[in-house]
Coordinates of N, CA and C in Angstrom, one line a residue:
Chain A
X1 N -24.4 5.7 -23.6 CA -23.3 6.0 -22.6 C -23.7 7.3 -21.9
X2 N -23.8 6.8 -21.0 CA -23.9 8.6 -19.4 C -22.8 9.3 -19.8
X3 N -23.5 10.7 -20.1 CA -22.8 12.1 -20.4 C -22.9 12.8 -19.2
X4 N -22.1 14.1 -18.8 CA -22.6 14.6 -17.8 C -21.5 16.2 -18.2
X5 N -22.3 17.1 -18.3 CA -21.5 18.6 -18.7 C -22.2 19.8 -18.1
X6 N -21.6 20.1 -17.0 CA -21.1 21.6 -16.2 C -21.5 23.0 -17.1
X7 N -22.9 23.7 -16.6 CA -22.3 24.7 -17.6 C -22.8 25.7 -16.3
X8 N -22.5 26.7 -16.5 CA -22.7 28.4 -16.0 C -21.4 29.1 -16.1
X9 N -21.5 30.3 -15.2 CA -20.9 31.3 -15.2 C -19.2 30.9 -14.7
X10 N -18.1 31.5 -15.4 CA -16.7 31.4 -15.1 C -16.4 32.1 -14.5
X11 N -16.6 33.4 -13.9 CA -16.5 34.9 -13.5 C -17.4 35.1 -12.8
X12 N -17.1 34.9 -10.8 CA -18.2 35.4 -10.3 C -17.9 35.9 -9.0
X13 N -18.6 37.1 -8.7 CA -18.6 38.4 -7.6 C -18.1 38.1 -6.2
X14 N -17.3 38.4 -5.1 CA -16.8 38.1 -4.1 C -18.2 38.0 -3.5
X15 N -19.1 37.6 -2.7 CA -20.1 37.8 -1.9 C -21.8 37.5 -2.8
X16 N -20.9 37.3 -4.2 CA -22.4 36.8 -5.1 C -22.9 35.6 -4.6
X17 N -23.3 34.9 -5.5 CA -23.7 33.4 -5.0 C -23.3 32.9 -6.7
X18 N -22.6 31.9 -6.4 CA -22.5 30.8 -7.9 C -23.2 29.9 -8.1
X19 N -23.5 29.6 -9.8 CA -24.8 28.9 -9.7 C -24.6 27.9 -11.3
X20 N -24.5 26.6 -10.6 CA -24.7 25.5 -11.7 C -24.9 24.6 -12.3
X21 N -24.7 24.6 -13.4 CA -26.4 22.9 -13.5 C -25.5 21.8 -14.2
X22 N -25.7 20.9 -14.1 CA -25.2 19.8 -14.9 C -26.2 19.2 -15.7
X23 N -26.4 19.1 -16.7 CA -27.2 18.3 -17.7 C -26.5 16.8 -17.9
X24 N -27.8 16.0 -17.6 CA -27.3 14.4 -18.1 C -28.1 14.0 -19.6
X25 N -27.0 13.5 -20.0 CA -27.6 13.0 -21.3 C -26.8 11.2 -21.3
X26 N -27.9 10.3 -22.1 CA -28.0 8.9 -22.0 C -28.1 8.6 -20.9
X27 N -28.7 9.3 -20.2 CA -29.5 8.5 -19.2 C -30.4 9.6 -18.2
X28 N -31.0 9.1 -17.5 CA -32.3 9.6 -17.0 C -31.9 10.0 -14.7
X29 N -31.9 11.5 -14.5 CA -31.6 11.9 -13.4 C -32.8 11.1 -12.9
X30 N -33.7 10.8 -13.0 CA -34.9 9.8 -12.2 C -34.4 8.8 -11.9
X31 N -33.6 7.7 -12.4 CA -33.2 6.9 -12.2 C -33.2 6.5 -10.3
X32 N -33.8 5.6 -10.4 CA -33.5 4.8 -8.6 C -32.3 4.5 -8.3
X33 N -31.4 4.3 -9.4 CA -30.3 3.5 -9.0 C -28.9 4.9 -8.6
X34 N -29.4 5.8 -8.7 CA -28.4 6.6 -8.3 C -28.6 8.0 -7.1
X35 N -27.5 8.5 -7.3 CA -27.5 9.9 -6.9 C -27.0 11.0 -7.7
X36 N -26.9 11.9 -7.6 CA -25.9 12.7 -8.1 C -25.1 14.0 -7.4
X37 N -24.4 14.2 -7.4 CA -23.3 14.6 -7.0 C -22.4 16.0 -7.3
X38 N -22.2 16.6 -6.5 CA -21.0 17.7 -6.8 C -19.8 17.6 -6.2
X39 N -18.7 18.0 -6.8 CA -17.2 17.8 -6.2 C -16.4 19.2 -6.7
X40 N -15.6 19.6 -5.9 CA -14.8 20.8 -6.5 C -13.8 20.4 -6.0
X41 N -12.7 21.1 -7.0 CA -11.0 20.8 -6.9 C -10.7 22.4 -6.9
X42 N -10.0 23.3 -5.9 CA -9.3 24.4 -6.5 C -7.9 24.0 -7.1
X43 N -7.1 25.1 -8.2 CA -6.7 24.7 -9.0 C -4.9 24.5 -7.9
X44 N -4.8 22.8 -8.5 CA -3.6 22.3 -8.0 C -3.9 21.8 -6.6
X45 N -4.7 21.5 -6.5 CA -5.3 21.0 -5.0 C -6.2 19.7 -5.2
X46 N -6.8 19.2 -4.3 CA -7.3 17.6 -4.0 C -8.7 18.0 -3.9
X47 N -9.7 16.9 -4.0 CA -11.5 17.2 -4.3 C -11.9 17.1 -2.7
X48 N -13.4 18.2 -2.9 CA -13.8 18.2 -2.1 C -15.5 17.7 -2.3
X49 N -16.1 17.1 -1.7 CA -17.7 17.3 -1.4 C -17.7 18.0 -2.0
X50 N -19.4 17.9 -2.5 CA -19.6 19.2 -1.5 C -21.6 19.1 -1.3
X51 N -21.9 17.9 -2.1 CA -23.0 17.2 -2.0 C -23.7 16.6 -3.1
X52 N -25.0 15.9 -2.7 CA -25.6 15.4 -3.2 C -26.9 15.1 -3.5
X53 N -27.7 14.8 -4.1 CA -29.4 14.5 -4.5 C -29.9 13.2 -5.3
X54 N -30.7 12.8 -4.8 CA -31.5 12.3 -5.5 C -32.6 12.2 -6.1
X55 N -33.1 11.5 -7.0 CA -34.1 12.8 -8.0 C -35.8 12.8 -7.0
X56 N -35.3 12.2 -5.5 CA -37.4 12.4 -4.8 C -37.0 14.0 -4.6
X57 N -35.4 14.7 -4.5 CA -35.4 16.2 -4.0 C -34.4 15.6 -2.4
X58 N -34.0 14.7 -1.8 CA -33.1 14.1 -0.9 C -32.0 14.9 -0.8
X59 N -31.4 15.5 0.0 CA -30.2 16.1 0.1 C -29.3 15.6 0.8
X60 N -28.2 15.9 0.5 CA -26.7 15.1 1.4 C -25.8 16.2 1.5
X61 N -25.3 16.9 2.5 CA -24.1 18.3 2.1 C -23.3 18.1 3.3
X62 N -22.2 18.8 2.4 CA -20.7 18.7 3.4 C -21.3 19.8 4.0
X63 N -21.5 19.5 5.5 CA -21.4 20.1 6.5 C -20.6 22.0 6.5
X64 N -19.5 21.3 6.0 CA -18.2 22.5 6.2 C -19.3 23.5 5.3
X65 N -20.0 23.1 4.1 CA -20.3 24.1 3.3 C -22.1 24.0 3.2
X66 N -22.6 23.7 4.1 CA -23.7 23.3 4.3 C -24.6 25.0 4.5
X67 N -24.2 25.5 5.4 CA -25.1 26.8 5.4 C -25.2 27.5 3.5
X68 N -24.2 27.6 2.9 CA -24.1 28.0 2.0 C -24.8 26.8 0.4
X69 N -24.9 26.0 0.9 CA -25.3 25.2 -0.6 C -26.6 24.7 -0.2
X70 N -27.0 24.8 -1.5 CA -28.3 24.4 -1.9 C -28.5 23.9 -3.5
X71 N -28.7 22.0 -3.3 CA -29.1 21.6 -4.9 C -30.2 20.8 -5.0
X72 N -30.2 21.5 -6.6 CA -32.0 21.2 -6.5 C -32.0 20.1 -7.7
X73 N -32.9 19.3 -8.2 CA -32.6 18.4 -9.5 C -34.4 18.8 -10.0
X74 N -33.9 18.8 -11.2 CA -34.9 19.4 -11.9 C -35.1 18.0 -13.2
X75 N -36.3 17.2 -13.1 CA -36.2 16.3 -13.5 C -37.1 16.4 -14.9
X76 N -37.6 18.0 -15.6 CA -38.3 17.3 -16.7 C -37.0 17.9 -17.9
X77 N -36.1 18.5 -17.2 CA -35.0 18.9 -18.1 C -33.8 18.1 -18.0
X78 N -33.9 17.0 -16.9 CA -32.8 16.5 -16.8 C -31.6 16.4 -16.6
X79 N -31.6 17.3 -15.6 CA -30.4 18.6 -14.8 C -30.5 18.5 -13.5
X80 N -29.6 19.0 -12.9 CA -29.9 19.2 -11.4 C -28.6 20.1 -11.2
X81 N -28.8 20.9 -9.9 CA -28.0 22.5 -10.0 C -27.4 22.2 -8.9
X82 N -26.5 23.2 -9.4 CA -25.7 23.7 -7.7 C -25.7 25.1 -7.5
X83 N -26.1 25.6 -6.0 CA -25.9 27.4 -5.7 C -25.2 27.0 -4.6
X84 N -23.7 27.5 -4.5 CA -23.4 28.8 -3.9 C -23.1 30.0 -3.3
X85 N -23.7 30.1 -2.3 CA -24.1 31.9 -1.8 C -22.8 32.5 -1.4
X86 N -23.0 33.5 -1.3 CA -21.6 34.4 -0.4 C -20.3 33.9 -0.8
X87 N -19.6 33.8 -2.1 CA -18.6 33.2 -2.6 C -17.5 33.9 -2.2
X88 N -16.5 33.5 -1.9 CA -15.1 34.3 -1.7 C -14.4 33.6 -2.8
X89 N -12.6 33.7 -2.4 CA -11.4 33.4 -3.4 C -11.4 31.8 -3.4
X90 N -11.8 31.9 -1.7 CA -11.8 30.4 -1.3 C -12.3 29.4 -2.2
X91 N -13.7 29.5 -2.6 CA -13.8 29.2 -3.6 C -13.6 29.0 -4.9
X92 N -12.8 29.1 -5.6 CA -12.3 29.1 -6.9 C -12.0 28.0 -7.1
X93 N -12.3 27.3 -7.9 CA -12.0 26.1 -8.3 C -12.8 25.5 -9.6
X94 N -12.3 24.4 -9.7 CA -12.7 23.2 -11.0 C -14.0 22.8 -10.3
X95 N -15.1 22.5 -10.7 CA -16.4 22.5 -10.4 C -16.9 21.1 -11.1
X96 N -17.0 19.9 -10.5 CA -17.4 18.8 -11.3 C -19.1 18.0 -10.9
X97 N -19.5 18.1 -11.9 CA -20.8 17.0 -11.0 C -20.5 15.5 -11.6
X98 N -21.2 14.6 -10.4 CA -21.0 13.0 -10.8 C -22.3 12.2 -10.6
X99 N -22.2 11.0 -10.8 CA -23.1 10.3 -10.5 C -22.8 9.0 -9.9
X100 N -23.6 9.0 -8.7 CA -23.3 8.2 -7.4 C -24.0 6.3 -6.9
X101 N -23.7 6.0 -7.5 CA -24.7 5.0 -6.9 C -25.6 4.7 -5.6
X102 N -27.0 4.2 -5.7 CA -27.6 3.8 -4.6 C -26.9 3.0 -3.8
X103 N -26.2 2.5 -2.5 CA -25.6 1.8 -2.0 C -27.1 1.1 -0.7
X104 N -27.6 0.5 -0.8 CA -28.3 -0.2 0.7 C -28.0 0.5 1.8
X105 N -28.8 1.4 2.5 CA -28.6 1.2 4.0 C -27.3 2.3 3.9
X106 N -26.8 3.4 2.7 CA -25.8 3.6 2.5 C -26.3 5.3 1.8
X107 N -27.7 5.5 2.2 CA -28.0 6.5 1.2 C -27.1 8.2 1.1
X108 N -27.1 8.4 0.1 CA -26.5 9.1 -0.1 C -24.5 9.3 -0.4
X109 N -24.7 8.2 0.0 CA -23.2 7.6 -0.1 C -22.2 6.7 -1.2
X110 N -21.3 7.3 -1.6 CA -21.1 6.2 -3.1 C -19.4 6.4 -3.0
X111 N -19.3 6.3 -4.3 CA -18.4 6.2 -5.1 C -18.7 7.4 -6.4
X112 N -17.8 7.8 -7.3 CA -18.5 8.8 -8.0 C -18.4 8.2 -9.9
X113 N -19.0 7.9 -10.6 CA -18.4 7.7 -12.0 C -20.3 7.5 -12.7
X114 N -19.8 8.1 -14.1 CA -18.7 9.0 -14.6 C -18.9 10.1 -13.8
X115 N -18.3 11.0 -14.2 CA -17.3 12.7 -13.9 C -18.0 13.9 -15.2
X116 N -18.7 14.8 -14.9 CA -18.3 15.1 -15.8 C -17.2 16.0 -16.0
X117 N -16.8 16.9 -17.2 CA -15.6 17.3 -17.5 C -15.5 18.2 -17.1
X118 N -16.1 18.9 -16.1 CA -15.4 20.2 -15.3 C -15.4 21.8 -16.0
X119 N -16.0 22.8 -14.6 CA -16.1 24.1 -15.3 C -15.5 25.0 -14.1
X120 N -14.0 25.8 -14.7 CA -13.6 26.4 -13.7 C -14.9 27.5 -13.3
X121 N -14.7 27.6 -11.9 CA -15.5 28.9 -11.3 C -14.3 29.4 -10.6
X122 N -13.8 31.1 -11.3 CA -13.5 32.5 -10.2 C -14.1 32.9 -9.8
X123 N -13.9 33.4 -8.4 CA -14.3 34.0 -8.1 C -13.4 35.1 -7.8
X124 N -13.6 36.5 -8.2 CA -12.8 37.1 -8.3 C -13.6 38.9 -9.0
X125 N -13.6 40.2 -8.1 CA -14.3 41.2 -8.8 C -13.5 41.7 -10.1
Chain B
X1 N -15.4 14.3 10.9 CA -15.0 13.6 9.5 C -13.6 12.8 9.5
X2 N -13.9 12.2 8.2 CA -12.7 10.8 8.2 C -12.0 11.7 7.1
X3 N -10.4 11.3 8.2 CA -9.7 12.0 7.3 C -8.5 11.0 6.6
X4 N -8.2 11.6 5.4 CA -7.8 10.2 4.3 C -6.2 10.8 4.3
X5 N -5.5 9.8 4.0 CA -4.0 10.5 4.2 C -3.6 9.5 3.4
X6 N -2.8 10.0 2.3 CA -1.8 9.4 1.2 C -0.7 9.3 0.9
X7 N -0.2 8.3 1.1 CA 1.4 8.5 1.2 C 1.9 7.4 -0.6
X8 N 3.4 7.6 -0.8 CA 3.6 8.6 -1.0 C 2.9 10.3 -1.2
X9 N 3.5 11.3 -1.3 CA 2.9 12.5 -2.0 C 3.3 12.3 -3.9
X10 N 4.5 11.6 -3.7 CA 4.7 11.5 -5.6 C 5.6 10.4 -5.4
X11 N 5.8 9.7 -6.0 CA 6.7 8.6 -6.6 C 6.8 8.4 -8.1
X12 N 8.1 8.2 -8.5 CA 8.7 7.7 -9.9 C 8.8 6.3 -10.1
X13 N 8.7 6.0 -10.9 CA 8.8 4.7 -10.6 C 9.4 3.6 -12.5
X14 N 9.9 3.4 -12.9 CA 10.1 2.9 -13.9 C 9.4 2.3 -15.0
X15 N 9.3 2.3 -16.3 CA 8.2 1.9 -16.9 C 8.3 0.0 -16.4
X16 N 7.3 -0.4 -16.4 CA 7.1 -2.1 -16.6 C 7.4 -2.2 -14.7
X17 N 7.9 -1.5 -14.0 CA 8.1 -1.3 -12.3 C 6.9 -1.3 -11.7
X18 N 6.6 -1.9 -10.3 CA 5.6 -1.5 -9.8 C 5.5 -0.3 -8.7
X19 N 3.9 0.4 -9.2 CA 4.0 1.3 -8.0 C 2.7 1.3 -7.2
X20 N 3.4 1.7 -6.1 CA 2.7 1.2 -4.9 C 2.3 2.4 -4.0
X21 N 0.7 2.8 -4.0 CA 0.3 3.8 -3.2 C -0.3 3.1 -2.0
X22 N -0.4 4.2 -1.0 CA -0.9 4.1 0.1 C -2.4 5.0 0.7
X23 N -3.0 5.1 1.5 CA -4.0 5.5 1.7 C -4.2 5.1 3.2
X24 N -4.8 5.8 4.2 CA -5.2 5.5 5.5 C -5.8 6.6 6.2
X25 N -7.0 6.0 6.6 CA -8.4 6.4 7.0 C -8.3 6.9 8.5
X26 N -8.7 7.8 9.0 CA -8.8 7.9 10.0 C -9.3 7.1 11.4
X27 N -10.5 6.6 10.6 CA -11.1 5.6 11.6 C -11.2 4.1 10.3
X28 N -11.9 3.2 10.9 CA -12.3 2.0 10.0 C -13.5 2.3 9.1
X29 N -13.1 1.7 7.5 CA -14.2 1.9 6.4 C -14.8 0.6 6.6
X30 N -14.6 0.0 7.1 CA -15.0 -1.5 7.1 C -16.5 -1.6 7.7
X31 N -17.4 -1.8 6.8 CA -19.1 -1.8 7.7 C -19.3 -3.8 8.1
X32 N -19.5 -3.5 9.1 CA -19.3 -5.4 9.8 C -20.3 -5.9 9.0
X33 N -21.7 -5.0 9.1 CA -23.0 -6.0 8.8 C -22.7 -6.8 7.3
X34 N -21.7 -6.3 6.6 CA -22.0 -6.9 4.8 C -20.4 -7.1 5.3
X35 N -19.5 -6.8 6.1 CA -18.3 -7.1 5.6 C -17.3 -6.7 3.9
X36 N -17.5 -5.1 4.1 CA -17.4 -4.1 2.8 C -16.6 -3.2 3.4
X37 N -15.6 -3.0 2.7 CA -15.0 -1.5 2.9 C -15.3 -0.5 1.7
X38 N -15.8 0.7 2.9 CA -16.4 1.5 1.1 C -15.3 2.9 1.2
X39 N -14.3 2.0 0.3 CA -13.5 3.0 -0.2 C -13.2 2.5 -1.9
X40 N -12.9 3.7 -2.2 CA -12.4 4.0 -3.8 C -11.3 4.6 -4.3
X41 N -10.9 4.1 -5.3 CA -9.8 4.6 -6.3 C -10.4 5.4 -7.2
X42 N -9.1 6.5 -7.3 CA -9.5 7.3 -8.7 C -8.4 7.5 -9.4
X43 N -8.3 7.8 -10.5 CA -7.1 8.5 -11.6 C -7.1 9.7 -12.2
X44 N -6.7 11.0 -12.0 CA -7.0 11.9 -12.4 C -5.7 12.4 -13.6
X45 N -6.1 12.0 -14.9 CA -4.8 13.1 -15.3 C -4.7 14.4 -16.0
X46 N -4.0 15.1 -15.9 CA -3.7 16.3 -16.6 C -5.0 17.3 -17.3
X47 N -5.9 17.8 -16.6 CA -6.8 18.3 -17.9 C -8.0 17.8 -17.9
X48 N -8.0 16.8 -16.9 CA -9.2 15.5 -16.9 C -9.8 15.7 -15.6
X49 N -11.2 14.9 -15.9 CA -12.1 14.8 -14.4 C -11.2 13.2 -14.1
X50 N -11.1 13.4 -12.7 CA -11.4 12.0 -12.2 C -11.7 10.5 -12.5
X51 N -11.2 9.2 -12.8 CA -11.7 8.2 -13.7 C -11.9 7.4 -12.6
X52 N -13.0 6.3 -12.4 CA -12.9 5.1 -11.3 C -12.4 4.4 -11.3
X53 N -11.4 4.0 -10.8 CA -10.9 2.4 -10.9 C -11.4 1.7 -10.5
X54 N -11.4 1.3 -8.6 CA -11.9 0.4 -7.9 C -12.4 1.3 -7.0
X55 N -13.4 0.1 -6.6 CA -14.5 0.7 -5.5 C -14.7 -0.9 -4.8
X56 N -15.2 -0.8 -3.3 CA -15.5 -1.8 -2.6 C -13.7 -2.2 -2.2
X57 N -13.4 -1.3 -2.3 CA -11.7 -1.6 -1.9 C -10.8 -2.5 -3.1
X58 N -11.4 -3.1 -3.3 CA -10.5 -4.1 -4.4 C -11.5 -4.7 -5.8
X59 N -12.6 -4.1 -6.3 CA -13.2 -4.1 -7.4 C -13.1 -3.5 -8.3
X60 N -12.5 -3.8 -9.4 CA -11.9 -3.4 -10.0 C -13.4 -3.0 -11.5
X61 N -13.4 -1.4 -11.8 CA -14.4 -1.1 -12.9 C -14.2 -1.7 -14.2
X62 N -15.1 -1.8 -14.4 CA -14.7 -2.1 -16.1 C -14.4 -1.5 -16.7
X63 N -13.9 -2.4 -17.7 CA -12.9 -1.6 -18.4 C -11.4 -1.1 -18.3
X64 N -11.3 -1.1 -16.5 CA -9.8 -1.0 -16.6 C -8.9 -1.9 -15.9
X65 N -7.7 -1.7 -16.8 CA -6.5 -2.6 -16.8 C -6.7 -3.5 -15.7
X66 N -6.4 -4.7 -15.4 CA -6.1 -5.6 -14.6 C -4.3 -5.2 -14.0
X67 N -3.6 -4.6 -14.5 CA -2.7 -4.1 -14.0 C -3.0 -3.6 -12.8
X68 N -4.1 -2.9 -12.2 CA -4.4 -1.8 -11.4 C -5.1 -2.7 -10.0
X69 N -4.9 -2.9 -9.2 CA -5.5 -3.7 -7.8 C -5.6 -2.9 -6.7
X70 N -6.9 -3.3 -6.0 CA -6.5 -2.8 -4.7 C -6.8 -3.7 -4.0
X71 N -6.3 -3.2 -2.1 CA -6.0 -4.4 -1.1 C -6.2 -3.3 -0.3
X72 N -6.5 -4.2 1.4 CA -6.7 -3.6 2.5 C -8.0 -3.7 3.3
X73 N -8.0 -3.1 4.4 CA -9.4 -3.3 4.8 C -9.1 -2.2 6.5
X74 N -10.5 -1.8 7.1 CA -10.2 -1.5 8.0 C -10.2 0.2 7.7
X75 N -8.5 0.0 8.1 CA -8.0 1.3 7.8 C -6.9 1.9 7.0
X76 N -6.4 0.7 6.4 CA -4.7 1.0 5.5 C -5.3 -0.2 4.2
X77 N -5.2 0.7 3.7 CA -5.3 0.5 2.0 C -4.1 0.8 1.2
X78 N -4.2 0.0 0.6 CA -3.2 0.3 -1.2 C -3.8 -0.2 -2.8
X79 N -3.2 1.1 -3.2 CA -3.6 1.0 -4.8 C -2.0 0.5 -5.4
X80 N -2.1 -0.6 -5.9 CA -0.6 -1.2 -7.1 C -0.9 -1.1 -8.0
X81 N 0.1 -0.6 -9.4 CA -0.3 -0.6 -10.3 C 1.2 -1.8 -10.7
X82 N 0.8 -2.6 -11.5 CA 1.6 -3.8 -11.4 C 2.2 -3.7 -13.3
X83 N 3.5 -2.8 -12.7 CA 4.0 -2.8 -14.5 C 3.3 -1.4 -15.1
X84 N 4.2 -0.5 -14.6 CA 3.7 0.9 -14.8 C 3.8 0.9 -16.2
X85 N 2.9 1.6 -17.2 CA 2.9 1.8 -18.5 C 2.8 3.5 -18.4
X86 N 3.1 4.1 -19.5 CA 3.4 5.4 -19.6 C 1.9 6.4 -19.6
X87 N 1.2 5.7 -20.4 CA -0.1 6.1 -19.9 C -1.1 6.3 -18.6
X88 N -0.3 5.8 -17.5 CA -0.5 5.7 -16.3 C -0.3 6.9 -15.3
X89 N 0.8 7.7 -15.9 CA 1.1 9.1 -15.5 C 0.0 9.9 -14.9
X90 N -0.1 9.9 -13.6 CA -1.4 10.8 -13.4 C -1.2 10.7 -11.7
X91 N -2.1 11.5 -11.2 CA -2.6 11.9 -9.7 C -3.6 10.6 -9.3
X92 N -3.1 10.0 -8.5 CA -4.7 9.3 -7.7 C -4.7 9.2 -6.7
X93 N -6.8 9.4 -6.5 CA -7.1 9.9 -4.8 C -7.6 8.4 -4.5
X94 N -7.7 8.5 -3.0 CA -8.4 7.7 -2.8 C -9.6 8.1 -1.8
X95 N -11.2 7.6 -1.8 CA -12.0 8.5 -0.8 C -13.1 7.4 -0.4
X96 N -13.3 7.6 0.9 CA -14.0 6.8 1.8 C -15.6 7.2 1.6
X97 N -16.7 6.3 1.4 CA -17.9 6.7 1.4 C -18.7 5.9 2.9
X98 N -18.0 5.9 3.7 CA -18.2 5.3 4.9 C -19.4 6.2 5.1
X99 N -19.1 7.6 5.4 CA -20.2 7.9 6.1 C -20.1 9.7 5.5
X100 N -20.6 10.5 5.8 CA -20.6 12.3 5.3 C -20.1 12.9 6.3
X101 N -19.3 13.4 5.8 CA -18.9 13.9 4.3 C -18.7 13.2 3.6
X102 N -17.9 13.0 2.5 CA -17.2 12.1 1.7 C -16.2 12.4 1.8
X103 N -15.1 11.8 1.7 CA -13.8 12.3 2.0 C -12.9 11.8 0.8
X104 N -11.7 12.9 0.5 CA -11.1 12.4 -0.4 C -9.0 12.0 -0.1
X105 N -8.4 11.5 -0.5 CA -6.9 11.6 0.2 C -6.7 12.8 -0.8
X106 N -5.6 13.1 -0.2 CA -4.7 14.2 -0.6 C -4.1 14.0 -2.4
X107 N -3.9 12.8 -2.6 CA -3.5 12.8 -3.4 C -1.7 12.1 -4.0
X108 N -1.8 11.3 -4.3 CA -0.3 11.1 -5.0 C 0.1 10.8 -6.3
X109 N 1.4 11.3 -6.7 CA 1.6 11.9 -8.0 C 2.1 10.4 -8.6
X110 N 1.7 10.5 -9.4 CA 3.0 9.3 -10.3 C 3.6 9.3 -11.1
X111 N 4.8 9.9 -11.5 CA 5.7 9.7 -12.6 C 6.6 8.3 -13.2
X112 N 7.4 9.1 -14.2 CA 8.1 7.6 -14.9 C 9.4 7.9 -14.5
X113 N 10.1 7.3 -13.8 CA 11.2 7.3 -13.5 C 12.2 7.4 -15.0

């Protein structure tokens, strides 16, 4: 069964950059058949984007946060990251990565499942 | 971007009652060439990531309830949950993968009357 668990920093600097990786376990970020994914929720609020990869190094990013993100997948550890830069309050939120299906003619584009279980990020000095 | 709008924002609804959310897209999810709407259901409760329901508008994941359907096409969708069970208590979005961004609705709440 596809695991998927959020780890880095909880506590991070107004204007730092946040940075985090998601490890998959039972199953292989190589895989053809997918993507993978990041989503944030601040807290008591609805999800946002915020992009995606697939494991050739493929990128997909919400726009809105596009100058600021960059994710990388690192395939012999079986992870793939999210950064971050220039963080404000705005950002504070529930921090989730997913994994996305290949759709045809649809790249980059999915549905998200599983989820993994989420790591708040403050940002806050 | 496609913006997703959810109506109700919360509804009560009684146990074994049906409830009935809404969702509507800004423009049409509907891709002509395959005749698909790529939109999805989620369940989010309390403490929890996000769970899938249905995707392709009305395909329903495995594993969950046949209670749970969706309908629609275009641009106005609904998620029913047919005979609300107490376990069912939760937030669900619904989000279009038509095209990027991804978009998600706002959200509506569901309690037990």
């Amino acid at each position: 069964q596809l695991q998927l668990q959020e780890s880095g920093p909880g506590l991070v600097k107004p204007s730092e950059t946040l940075s985090l990786t998601c490890t998959v376990s039972g199953g292989s970020v190589t895989s053809s058949s997918y993507f993978w994914g990041w989503i944030r929720q601040p807290p008591g609020k609805g999800l946002e984007w915020i992009g995606s990869i697939y494991f050739s190094g493929s990128t997909y990013y919400n726009a809105s946060l596009k100058s600021r993100v960059t994710i990388s997948v690192d395939t012999s550890k079986n992870q793939f990251s999210l950064r971050l830069s220039s963080v404000t309050a705005a950002d504070t939120a529930v921090y989730f990565c997913a994994r996305c299906p290949v759709i045809t003619a649809a790249m980059g584009r999915g549905w998200f499942d599983p989820w993994g279980q989420g790591t708040l990020v403050t940002v806050s000095s | 971007d496609i913006v997703m709008t959810q109506s109700p924002d919360s509804l009560a609804v009684s146990l074994g009652e049906r409830a009935t959310i809404n969702c509507k897209s800004s423009q049409s999810v509907l891709y002509s060439s395959n005749n698909k709407n790529y939109l999805a259901w989620y369940q989010q409760k309390p403490g929890q990531p996000p769970k899938l329901l249905i995707y392709w508008a009305s395909t329903r994941e495995s594993g969950v309830p046949d209670r749970f359907s969706g309908s629609g096409s275009g641009t106005d969708f609904t998620l029913t949950i047919s005979g609300l069970q107490a376990e069912d208590v939760a937030v669900y979005y619904c989000q279009q993968y038509y095209v990027t961004p991804l978009t998600f609705g706002g959200g509506t709440k569901v309690e037990i009357k």
